[in-house]
PDB file of C-alpha atoms and ligand atoms in Angstrom:
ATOM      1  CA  UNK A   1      16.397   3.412 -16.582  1.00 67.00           C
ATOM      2  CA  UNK A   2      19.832   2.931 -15.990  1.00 72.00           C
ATOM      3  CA  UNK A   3      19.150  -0.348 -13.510  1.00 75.00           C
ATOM      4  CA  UNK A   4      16.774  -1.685 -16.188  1.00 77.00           C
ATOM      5  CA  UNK A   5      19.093  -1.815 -18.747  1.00 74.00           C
ATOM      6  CA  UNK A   6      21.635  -3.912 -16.341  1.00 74.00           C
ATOM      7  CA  UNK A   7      18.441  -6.156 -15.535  1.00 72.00           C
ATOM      8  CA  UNK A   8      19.122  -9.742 -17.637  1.00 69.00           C
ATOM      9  CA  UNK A   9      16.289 -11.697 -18.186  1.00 65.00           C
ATOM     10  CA  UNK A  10      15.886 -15.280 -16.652  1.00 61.00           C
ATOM     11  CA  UNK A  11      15.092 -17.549 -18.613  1.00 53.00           C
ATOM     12  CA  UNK A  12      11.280 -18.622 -17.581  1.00 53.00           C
ATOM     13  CA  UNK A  13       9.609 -21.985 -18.342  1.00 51.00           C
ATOM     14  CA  UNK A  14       9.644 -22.832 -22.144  1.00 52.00           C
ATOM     15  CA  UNK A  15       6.008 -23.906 -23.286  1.00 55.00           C
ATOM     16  CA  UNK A  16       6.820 -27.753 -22.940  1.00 60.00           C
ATOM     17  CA  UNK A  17       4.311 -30.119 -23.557  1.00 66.00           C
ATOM     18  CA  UNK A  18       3.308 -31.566 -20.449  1.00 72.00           C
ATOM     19  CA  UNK A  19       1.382 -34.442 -21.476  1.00 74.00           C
ATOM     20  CA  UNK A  20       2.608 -38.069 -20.928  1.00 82.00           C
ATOM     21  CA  UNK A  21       4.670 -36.135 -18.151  1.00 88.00           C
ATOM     22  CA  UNK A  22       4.430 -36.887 -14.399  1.00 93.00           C
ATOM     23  CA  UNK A  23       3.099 -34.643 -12.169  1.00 95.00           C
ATOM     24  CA  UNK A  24       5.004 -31.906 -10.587  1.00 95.00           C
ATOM     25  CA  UNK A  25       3.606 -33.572  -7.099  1.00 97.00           C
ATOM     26  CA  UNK A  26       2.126 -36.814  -6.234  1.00 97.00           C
ATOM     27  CA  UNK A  27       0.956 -36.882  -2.586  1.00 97.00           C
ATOM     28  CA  UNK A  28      -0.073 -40.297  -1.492  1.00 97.00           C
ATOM     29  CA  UNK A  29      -2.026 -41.117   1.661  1.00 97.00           C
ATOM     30  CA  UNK A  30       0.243 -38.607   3.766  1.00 96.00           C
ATOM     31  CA  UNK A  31      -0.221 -38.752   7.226  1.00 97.00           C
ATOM     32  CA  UNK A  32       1.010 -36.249   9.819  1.00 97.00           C
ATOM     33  CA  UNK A  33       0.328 -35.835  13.279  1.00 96.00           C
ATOM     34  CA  UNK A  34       1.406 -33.730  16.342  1.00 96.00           C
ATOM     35  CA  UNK A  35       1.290 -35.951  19.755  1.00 94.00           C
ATOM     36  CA  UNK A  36      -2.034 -37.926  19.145  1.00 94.00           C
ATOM     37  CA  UNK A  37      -3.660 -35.309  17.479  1.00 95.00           C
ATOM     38  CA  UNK A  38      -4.348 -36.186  13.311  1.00 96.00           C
ATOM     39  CA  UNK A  39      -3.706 -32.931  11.745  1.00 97.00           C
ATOM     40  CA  UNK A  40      -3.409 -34.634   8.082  1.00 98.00           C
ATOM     41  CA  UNK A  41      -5.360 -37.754   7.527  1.00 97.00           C
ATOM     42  CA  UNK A  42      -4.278 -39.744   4.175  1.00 96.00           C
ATOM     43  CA  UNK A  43      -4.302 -36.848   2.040  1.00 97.00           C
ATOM     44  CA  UNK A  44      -4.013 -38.254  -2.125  1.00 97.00           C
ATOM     45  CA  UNK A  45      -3.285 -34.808  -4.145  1.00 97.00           C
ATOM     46  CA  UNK A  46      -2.073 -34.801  -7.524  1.00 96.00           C
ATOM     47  CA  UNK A  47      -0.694 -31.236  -8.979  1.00 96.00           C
ATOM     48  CA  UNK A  48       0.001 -31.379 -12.654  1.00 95.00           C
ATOM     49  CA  UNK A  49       2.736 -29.109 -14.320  1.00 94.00           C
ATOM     50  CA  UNK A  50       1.907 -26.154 -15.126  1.00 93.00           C
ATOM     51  CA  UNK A  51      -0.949 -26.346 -12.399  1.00 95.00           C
ATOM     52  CA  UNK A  52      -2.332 -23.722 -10.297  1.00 96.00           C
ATOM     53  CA  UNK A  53      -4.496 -25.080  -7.203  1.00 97.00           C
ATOM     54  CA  UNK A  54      -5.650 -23.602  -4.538  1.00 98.00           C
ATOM     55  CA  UNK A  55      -6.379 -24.744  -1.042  1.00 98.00           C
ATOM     56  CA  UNK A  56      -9.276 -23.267   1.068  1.00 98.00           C
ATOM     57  CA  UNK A  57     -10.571 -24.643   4.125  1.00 97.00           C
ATOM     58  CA  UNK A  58     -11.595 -23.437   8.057  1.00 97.00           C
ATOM     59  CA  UNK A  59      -8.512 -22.432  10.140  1.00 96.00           C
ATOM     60  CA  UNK A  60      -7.176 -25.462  11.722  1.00 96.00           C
ATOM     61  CA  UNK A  61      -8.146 -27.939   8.654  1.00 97.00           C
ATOM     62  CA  UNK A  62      -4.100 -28.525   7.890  1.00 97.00           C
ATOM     63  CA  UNK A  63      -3.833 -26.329   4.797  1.00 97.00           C
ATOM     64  CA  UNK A  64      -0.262 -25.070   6.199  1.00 97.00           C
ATOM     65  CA  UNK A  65       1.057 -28.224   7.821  1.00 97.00           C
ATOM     66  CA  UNK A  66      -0.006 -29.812   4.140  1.00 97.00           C
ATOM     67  CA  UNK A  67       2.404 -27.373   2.040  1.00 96.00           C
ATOM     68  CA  UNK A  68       5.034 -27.484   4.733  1.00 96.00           C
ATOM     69  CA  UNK A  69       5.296 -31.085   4.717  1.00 95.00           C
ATOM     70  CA  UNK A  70       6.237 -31.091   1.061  1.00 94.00           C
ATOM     71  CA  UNK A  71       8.843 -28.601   1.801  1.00 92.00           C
ATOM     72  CA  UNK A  72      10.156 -30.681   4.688  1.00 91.00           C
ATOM     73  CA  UNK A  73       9.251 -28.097   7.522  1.00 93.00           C
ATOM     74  CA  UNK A  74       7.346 -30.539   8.546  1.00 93.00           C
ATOM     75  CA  UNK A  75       8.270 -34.557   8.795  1.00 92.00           C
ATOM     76  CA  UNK A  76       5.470 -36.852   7.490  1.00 94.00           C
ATOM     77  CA  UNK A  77       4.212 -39.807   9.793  1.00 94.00           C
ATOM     78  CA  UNK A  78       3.733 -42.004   6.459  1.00 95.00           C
ATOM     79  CA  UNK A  79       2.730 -41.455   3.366  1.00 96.00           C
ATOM     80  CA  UNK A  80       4.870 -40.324   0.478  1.00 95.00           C
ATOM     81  CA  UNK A  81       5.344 -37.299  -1.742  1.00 96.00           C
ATOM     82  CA  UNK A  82       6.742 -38.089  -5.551  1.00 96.00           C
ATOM     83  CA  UNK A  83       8.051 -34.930  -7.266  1.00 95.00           C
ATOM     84  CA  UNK A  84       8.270 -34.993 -11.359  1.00 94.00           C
ATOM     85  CA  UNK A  85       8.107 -38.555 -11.134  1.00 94.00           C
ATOM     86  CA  UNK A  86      10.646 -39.362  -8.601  1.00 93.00           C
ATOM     87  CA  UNK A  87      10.704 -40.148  -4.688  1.00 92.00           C
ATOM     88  CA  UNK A  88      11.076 -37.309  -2.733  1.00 94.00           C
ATOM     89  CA  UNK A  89       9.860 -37.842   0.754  1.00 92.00           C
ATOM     90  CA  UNK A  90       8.198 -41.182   2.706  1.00 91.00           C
ATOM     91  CA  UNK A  91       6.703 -40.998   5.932  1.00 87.00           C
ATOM     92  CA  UNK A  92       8.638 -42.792   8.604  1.00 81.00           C
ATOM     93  CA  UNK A  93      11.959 -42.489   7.091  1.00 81.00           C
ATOM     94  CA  UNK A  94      14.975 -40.464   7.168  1.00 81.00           C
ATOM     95  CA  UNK A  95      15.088 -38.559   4.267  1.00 77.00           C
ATOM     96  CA  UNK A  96      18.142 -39.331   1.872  1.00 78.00           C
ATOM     97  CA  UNK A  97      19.970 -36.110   2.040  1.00 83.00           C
ATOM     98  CA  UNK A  98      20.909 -35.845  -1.614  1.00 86.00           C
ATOM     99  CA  UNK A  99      17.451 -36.685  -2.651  1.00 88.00           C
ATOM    100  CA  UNK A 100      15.670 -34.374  -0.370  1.00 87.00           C
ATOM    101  CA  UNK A 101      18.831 -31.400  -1.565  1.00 86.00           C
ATOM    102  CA  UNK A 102      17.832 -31.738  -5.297  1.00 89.00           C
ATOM    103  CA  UNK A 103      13.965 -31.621  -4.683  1.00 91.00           C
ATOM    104  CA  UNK A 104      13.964 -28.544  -2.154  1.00 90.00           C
ATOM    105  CA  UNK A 105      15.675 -26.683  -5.455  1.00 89.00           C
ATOM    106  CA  UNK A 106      12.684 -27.549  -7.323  1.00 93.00           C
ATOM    107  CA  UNK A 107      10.565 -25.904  -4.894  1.00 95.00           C
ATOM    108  CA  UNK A 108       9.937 -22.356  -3.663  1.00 95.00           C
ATOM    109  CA  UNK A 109       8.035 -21.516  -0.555  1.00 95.00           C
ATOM    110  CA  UNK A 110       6.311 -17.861  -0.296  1.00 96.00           C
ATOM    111  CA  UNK A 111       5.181 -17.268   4.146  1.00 95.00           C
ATOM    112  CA  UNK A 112       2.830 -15.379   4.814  1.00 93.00           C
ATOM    113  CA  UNK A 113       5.358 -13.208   6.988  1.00 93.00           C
ATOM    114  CA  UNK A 114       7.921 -12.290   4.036  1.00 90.00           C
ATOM    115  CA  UNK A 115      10.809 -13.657   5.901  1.00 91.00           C
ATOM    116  CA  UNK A 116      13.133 -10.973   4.494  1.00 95.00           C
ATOM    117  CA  UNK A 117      16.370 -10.486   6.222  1.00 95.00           C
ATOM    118  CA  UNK A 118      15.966  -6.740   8.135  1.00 96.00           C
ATOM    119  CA  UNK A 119      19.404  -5.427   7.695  1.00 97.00           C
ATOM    120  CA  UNK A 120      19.600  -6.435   3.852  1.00 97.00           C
ATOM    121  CA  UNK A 121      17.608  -4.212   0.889  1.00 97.00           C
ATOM    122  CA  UNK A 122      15.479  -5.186  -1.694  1.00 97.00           C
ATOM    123  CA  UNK A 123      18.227  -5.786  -4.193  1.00 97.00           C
ATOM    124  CA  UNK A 124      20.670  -7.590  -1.534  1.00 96.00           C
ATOM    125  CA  UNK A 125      17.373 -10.403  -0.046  1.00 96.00           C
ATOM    126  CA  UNK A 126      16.996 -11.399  -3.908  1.00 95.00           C
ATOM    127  CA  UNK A 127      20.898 -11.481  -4.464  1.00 95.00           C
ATOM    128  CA  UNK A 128      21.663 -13.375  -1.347  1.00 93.00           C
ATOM    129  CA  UNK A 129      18.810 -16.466  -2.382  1.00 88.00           C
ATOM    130  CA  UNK A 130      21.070 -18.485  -4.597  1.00 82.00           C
ATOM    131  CA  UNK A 131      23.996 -18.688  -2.345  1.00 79.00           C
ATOM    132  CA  UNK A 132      21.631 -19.361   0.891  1.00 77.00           C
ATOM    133  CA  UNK A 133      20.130 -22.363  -1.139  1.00 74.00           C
ATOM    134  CA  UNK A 134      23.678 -23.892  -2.831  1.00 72.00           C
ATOM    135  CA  UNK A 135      23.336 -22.158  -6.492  1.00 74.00           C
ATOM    136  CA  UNK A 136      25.770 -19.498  -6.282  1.00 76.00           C
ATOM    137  CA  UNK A 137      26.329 -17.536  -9.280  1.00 79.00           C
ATOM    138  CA  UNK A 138      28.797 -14.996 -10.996  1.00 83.00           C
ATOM    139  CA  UNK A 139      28.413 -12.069  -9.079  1.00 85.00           C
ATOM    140  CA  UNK A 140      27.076 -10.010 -11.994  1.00 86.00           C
ATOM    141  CA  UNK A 141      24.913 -12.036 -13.066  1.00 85.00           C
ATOM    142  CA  UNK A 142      23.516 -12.408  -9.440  1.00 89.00           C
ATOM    143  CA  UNK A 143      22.892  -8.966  -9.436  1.00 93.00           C
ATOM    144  CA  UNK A 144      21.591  -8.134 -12.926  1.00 92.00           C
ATOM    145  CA  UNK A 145      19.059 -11.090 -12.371  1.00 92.00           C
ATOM    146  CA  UNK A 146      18.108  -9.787  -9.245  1.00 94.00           C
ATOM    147  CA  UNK A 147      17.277  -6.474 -10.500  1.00 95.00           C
ATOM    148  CA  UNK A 148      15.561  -7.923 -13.971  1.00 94.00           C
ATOM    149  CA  UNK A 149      13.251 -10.109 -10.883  1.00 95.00           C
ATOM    150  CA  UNK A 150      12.395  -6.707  -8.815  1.00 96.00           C
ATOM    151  CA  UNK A 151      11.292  -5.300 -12.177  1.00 95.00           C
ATOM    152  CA  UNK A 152       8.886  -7.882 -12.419  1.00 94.00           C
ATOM    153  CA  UNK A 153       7.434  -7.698  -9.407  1.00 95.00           C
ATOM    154  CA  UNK A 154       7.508  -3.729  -9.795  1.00 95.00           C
ATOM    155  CA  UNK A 155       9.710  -2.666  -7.042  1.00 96.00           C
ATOM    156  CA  UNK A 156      12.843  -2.066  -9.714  1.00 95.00           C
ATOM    157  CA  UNK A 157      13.234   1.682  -8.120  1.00 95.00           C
ATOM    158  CA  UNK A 158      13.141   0.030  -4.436  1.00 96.00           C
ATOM    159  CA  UNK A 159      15.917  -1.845  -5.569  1.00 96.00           C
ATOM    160  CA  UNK A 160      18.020  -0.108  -2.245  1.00 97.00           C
ATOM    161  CA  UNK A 161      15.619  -0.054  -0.032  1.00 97.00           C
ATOM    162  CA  UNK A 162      15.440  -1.819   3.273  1.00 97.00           C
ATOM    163  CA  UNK A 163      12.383  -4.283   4.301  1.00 97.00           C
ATOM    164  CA  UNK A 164      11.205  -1.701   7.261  1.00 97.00           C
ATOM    165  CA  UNK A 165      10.949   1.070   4.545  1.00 97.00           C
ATOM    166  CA  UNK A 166       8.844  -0.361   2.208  1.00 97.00           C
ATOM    167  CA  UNK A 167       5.021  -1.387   2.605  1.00 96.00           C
ATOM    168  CA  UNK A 168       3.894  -5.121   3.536  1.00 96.00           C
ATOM    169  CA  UNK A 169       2.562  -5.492  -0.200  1.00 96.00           C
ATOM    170  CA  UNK A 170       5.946  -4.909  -1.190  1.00 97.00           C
ATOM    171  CA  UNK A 171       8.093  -6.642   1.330  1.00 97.00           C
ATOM    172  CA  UNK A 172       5.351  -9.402  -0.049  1.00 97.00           C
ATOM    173  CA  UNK A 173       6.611  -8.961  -3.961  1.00 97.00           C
ATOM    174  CA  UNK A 174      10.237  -9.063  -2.665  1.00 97.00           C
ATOM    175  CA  UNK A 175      10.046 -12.322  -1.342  1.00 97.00           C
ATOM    176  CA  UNK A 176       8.530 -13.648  -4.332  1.00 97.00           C
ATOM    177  CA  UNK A 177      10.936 -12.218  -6.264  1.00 97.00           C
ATOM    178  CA  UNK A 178      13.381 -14.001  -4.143  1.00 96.00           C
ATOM    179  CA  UNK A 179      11.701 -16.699  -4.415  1.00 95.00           C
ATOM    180  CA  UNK A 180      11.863 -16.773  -8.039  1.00 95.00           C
ATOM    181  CA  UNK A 181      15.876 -16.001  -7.743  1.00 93.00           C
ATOM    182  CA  UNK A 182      15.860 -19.924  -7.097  1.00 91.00           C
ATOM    183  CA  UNK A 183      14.142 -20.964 -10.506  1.00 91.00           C
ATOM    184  CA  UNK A 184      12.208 -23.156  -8.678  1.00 94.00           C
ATOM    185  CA  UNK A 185       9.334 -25.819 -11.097  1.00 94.00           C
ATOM    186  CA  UNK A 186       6.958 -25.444  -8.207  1.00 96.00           C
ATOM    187  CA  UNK A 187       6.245 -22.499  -5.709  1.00 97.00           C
ATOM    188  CA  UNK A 188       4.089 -23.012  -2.326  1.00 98.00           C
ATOM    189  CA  UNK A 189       2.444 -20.056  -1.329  1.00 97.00           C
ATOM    190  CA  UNK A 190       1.152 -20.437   2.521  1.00 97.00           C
ATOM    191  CA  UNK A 191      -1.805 -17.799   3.005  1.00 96.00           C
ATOM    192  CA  UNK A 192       0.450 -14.772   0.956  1.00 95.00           C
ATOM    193  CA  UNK A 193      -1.685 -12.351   1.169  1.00 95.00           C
ATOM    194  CA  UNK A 194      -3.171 -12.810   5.129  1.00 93.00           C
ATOM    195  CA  UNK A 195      -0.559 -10.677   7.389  1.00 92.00           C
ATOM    196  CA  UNK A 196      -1.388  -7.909   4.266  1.00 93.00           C
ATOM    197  CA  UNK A 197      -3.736  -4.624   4.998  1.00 92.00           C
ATOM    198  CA  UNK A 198      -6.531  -4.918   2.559  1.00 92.00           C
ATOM    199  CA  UNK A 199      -4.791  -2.245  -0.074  1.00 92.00           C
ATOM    200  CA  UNK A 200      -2.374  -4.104  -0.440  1.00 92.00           C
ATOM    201  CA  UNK A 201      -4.087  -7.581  -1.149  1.00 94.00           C
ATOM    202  CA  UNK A 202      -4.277  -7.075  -5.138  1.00 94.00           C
ATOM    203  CA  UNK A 203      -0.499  -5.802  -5.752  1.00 94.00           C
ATOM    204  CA  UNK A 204       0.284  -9.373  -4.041  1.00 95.00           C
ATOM    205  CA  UNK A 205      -1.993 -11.496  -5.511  1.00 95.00           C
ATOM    206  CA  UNK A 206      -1.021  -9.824  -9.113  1.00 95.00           C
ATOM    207  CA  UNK A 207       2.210 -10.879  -9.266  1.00 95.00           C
ATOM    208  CA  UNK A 208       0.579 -14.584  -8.377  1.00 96.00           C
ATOM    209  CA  UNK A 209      -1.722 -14.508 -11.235  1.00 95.00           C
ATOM    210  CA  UNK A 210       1.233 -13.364 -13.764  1.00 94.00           C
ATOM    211  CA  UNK A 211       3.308 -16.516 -12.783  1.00 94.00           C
ATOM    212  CA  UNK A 212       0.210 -18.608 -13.299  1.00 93.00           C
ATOM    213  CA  UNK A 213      -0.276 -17.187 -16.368  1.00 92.00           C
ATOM    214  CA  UNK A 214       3.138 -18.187 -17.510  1.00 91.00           C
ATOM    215  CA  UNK A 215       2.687 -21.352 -16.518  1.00 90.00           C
ATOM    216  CA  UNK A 216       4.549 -21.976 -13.404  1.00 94.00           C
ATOM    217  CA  UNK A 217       2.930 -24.839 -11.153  1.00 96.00           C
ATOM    218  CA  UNK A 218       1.131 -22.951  -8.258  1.00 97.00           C
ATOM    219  CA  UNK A 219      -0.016 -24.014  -5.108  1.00 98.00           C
ATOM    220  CA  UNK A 220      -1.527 -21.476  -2.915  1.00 97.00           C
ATOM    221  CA  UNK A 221      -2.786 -21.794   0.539  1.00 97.00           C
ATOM    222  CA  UNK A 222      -5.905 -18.374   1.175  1.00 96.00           C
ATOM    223  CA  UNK A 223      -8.757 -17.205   2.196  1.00 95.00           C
ATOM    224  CA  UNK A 224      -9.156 -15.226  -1.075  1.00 94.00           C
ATOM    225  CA  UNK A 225     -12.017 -16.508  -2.360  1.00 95.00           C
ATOM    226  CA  UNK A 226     -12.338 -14.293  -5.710  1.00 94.00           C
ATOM    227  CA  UNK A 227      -8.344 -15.111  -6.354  1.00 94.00           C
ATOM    228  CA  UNK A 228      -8.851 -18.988  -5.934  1.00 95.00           C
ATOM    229  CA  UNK A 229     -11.786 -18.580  -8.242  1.00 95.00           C
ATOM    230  CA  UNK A 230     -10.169 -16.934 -10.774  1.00 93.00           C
ATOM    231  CA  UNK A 231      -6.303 -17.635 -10.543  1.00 94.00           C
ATOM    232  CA  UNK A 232      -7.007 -21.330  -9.748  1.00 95.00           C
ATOM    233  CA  UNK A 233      -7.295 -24.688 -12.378  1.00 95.00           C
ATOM    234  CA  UNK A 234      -8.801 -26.628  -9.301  1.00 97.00           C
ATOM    235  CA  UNK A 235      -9.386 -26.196  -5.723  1.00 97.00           C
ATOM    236  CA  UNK A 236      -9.146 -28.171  -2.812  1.00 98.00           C
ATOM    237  CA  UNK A 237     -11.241 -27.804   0.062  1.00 97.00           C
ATOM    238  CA  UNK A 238      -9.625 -29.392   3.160  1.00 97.00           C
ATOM    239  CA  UNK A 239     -11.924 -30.095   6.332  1.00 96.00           C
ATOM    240  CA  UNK A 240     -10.213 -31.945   9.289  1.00 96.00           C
ATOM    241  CA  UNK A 241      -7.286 -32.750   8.023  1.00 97.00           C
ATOM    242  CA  UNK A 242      -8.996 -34.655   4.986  1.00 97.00           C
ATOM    243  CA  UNK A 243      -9.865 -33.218   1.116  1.00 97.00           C
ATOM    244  CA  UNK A 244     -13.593 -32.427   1.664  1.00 95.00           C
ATOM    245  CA  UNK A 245     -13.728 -31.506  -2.018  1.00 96.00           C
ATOM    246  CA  UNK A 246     -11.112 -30.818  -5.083  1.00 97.00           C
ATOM    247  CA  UNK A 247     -12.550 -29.571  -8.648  1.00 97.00           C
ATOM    248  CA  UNK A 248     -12.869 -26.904 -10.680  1.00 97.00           C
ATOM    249  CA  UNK A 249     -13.860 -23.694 -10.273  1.00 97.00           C
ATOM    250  CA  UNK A 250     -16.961 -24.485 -12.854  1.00 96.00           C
ATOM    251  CA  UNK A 251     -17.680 -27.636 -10.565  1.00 97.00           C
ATOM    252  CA  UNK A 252     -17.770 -26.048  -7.563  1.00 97.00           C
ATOM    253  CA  UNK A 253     -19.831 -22.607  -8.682  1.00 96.00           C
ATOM    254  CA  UNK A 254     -21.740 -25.607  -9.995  1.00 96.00           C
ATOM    255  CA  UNK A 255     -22.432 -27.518  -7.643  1.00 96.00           C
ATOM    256  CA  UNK A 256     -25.919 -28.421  -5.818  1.00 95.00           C
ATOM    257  CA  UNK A 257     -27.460 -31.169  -3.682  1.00 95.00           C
ATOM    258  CA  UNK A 258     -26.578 -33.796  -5.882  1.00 96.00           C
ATOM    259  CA  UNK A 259     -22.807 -32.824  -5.423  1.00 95.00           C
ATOM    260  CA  UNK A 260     -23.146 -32.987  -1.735  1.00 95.00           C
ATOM    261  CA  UNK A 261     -19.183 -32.468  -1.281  1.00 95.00           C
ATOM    262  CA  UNK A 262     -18.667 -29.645  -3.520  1.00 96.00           C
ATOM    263  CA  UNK A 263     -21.553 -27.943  -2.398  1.00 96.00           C
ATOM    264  CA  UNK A 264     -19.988 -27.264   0.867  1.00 96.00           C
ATOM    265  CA  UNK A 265     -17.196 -26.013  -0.842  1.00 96.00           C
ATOM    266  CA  UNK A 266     -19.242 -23.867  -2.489  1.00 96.00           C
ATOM    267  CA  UNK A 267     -21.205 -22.634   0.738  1.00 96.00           C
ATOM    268  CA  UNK A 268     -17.616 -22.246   2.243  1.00 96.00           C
ATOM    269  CA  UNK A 269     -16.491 -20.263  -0.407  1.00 96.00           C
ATOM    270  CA  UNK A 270     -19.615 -18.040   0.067  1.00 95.00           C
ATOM    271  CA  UNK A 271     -21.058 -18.309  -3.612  1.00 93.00           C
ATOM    272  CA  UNK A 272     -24.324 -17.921  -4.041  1.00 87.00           C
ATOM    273  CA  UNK A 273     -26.912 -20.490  -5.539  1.00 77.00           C
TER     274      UNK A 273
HETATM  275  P1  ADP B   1      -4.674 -24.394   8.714  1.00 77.13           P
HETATM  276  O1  ADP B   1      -3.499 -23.976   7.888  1.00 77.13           O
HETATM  277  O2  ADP B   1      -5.724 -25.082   7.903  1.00 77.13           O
HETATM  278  O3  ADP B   1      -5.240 -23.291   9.534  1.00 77.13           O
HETATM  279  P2  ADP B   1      -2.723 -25.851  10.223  1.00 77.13           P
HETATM  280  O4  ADP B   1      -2.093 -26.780   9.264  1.00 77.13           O
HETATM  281  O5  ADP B   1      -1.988 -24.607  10.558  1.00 77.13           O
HETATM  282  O6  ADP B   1      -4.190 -25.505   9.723  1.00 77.13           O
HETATM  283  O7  ADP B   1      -3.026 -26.602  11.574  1.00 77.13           O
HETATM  284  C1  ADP B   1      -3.730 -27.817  11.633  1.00 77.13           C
HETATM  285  C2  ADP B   1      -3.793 -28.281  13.067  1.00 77.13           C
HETATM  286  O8  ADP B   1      -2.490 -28.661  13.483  1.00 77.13           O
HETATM  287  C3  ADP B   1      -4.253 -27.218  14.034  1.00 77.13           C
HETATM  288  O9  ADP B   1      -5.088 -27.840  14.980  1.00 77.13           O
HETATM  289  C4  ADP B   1      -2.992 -26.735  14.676  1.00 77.13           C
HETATM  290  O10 ADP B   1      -3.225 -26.295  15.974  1.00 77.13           O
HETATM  291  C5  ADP B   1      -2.132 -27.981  14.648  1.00 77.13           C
HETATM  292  N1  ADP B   1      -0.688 -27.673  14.580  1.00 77.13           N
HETATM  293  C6  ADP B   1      -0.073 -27.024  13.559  1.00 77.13           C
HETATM  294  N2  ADP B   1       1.245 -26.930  13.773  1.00 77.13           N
HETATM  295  C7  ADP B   1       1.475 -27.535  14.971  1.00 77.13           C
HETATM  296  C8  ADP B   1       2.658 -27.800  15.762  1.00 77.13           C
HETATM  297  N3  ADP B   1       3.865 -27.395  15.328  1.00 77.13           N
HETATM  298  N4  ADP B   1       2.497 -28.451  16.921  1.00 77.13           N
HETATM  299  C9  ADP B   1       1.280 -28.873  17.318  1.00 77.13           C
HETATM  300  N5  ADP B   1       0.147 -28.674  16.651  1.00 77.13           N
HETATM  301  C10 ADP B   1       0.229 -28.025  15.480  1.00 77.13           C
END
């Protein structure tokens, strides 16, 4: 009780009205490739604001090498990648370092191995974000954000804990919560949920569905079928390094021979006809 009340309150993403806006992320033909092998061939993906879309696809399809090339783990081999309106990345060319500086704050990457530093608790991983990514802060109000962030993901009484002593689900909700330290407009999530033992899938993929429900733009990489069904606005089925299908939930539950494409999404998915 006495934490909580030190907690402060970010403030999260006013309802704007989106329309006439941009999207959050324009990908246009992006092209990657390691030695002669096309892992990503002319992907066009457009994620609105406010947007949550999955990705599903077989292992090897470039789901990951996808949401790590907008994050710049990953240089493209052409393409381009416009974020809110602007240009962020193009293929072939050195990145302007300013540019690429003010779109990396914009965006918030969640691994699917937590990433936490070992020797640091809860309370310091969260605290240490803003510094790490050039948006230092007043010391108390590092902190009192940090704790009002572990409350949300529910770990407020973990606050001093160390990553080895907590559970994977909760090392998981820590390093969204870190995450979230950044205020990021976007947040990549690359397969959260797959180094997780099966209890502790649904604490994880909670705390996904809250921030989609406040309206943060999501883009999540799994092999949680249910959760993309559910969570997601659209999902996008990749398939050799090309978008086999993108649509709705409804469309692809949907879908039958006539909708060739978004049947096999469906079939990959596993829902029955
Ligand atoms: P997915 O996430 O859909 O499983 P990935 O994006 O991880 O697929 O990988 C797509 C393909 O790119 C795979 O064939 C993988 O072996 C290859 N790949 C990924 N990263 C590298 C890398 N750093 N060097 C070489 N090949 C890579």
């Amino acid at each position: 009780a006495e934490l909580r009340k030190q907690a402060t309150a970010i403030p999260m993403r006013e309802n704007v009205d989106t329309k006439g806006l941009p999207p959050a992320l324009n990908l246009k033909k992006i092209r990657k490739q390691f030695g002669d092998h096309e892992v990503l061939k002319q992907i066009d993906m457009q994620i609105k604001i406010g947007e949550v879309v999955s990705i599903i696809g077989p292992s090897g399809s470039g789901k990951t090498t996808l949401i790590r090339t907008i994050n710049l783990l990953e240089s493209l081999n052409g393409g381009e990648v416009v974020l809110f309106g602007e240009d962020f990345i193009k293929g072939g060319q050195k990145p302007n370092s300013k540019t690429v500086r003010q779109g990396l704050q914009r965006i918030g990457m969640v691994f699917q191995s937590f990433n936490l530093f070992p020797h640091k608790t809860a309370l310091e991983n969260i605290m240490l974000a803003p510094r790490y990514h050039g948006k230092p802060q007043d010391k108390e109000v590092n902190r009192n954000q940090a704790l009002y962030l572990l409350d949300r993901v529910g770990l407020l009484a973990h606050a001093d804990k160390y990553p080895h002593q907590l559970s994977g689900g909760q090392q998981q909700r820590v390093a969204i919560a870190r995450t979230l330290a950044l205020s990021p407009d976007i947040i990549l999530f690359d397969e959260p949920t797959s180094a997780l033992d099966p209890e502790m899938v649904g604490e994880v993929l909670k705390v996904i569905q809250d921030l989609a429900k406040e309206g943060m733009t999501l883009v999540i990489v799994t092999h949680e079928m249910d959760f993309a069904l559910s969570v997601s606005d659209r999902v996008v089925m990749m398939e050799h390094g090309v978008v086999q299908a993108d649509a709705s939930p409804a469309e692809i539950t949907n879908a039958n021979s006539e909708t060739p494409d978004l049947l096999r999404a469906k079939q990959f998915m596993g829902i029955e006809s």
